[in-house]
Coordinates of N, CA and C in Angstrom, one line a residue:
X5 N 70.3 94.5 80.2 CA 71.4 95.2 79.7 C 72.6 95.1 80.7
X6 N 72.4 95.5 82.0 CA 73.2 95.2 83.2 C 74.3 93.4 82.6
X7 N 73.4 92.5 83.2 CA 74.0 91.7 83.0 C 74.9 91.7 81.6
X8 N 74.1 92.1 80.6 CA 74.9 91.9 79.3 C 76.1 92.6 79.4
X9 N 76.5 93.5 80.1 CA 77.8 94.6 80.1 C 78.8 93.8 81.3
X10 N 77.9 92.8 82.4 CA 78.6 92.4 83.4 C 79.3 91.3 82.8
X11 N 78.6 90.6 81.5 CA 79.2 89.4 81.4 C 80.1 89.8 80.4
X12 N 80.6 90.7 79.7 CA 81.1 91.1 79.3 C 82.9 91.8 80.1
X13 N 82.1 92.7 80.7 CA 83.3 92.8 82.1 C 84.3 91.2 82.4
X14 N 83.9 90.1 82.6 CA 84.1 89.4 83.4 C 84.8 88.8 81.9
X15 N 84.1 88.5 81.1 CA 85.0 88.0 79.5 C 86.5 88.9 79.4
X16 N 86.0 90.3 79.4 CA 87.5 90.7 79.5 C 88.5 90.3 80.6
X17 N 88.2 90.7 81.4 CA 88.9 90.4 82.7 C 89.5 88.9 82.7
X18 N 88.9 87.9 82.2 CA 89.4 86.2 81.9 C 90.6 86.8 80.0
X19 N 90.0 87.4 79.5 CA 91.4 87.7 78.2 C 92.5 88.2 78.9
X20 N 92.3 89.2 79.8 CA 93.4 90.1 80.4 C 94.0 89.5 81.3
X21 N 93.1 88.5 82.2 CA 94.1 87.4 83.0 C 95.0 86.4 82.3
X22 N 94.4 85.8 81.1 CA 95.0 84.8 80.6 C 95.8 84.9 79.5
X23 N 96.4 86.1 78.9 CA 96.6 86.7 77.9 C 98.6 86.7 78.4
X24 N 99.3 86.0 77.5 CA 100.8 86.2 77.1 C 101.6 87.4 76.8
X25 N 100.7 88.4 76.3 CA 101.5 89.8 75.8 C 101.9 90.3 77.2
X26 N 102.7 91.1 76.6 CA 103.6 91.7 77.8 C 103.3 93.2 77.1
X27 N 102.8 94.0 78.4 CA 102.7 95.6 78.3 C 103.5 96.0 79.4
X28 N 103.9 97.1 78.9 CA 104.7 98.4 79.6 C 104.1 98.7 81.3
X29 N 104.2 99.1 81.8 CA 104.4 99.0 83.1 C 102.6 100.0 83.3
X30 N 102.6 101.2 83.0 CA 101.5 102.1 82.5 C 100.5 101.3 82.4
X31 N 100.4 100.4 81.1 CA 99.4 100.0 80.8 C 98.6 98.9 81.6
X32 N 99.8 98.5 82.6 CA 99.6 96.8 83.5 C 98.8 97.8 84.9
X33 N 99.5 99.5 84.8 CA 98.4 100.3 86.4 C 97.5 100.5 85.8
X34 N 96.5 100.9 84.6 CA 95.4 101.2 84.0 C 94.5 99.7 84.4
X35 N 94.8 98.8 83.4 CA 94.5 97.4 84.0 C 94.1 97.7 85.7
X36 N 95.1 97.5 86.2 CA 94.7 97.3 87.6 C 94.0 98.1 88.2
X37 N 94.2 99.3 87.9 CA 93.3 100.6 88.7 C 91.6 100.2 88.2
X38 N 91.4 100.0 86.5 CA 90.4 99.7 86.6 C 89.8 99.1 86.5
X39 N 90.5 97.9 86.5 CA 89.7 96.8 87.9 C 89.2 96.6 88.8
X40 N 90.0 97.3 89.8 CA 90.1 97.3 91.2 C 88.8 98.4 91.6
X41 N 88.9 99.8 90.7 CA 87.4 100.6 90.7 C 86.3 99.7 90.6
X42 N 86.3 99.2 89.4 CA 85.1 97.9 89.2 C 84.3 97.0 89.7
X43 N 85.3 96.7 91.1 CA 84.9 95.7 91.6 C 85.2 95.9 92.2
X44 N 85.6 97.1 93.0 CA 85.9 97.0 94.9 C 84.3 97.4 95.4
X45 N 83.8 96.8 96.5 CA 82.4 96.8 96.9 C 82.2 97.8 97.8
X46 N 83.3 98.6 98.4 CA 82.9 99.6 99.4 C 83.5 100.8 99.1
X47 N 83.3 100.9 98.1 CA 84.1 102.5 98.0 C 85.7 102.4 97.0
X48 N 86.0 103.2 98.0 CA 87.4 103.0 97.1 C 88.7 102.5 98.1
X49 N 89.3 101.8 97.0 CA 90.2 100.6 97.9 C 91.9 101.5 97.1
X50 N 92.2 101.2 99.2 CA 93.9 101.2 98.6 C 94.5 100.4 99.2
X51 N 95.8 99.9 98.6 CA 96.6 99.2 99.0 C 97.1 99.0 99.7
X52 N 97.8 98.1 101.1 CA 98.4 98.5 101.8 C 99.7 98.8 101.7
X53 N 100.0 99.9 102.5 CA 101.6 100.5 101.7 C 102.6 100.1 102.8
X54 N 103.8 99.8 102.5 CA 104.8 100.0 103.5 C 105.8 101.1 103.6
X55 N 106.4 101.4 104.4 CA 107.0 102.8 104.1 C 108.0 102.6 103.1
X56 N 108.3 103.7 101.8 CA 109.0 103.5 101.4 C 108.8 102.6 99.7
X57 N 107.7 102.4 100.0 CA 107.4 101.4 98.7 C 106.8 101.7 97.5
X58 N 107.7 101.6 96.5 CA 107.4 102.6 95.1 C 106.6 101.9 94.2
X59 N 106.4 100.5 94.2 CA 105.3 100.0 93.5 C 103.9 100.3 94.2
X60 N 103.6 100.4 95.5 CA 102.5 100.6 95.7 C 102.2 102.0 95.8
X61 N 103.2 103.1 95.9 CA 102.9 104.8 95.6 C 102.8 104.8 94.0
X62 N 102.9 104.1 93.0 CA 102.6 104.0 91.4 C 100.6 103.5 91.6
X63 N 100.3 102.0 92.2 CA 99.4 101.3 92.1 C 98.2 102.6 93.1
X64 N 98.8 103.2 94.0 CA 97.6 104.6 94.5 C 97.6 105.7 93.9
X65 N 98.9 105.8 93.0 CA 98.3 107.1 92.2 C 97.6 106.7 91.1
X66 N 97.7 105.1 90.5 CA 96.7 105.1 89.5 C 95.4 104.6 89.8
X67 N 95.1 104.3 91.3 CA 94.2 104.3 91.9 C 93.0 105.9 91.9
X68 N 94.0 106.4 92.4 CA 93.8 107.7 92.6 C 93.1 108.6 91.1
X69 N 93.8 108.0 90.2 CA 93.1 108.8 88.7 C 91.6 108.2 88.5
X70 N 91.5 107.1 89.3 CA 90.3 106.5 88.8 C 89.1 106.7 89.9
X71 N 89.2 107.4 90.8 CA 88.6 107.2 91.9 C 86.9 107.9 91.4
X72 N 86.6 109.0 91.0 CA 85.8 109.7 90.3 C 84.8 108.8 89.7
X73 N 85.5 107.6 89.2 CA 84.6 106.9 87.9 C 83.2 106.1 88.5
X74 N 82.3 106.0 88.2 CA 81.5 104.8 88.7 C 82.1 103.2 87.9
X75 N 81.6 102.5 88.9 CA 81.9 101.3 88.7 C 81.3 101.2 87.5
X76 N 80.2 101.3 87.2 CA 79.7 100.7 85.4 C 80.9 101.3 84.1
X77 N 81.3 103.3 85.0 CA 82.4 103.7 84.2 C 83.5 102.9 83.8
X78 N 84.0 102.7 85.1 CA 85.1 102.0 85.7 C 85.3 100.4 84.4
X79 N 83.9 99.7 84.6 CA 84.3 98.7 83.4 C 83.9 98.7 82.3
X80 N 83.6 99.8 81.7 CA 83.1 100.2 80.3 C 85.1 100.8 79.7
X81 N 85.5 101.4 80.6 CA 87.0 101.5 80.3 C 87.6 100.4 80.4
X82 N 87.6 99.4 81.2 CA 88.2 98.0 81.3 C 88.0 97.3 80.0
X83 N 86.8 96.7 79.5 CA 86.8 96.6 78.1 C 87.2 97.5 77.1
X84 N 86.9 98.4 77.1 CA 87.9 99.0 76.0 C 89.8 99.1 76.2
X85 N 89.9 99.1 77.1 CA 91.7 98.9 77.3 C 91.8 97.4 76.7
X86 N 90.9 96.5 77.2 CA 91.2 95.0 76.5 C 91.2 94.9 74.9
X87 N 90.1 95.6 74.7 CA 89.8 95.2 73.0 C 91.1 96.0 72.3
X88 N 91.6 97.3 72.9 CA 92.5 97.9 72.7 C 93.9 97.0 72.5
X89 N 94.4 96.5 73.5 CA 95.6 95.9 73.6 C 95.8 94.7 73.4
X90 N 94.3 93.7 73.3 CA 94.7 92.4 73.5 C 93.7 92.0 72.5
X91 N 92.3 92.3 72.2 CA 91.0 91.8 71.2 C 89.9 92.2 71.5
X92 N 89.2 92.3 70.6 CA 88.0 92.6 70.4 C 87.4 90.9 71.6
X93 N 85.9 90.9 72.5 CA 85.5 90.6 73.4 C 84.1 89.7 72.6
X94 N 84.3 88.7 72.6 CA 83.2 88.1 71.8 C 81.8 88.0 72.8
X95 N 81.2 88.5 72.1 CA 79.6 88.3 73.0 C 79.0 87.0 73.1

């Protein structure tokens, strides 16, 4: 079952990379945050920030919303944001 949800994970993740639509700014930090939960191996990853820099204080606060989630959480929401905004995830 593991695998079957991983290979799944990784199908979305190839729609959501390869995918032409254009979303709202919101929707492109959900994407990212829960990705980056997903599949960061040590915990929880932030960005490096420079002072002053407002795309990466957007990319840690929506880091930040996700930090709670377990990774299996983390990509069970990832596919559903895909099938949501871009397609249903063919098995």
């Amino acid at each position: 079952m593991m695998a079957q949800e991983n290979s799944k994970f990784l199908k979305a993740y190839n729609m959501a990379s390869s995918t032409h639509k254009q979303f709202p700014p919101d929707v492109l930090l959900h994407f990212y945050a829960l990705y980056k939960r997903a599949t960061e191996k040590n915990g929880f990853y932030i960005p490096p920030t420079d002072q002053g820099d407002l795309r990466n204080a957007f990319k840690i606060n929506a880091l930040v919303q996700v930090k709670d989630l377990s990774k299996k959480e983390a990509q069970k929401r990832y596919i559903n944001l895909v099938e949501e905004h871009i397609g249903e995830i063919k098995d």
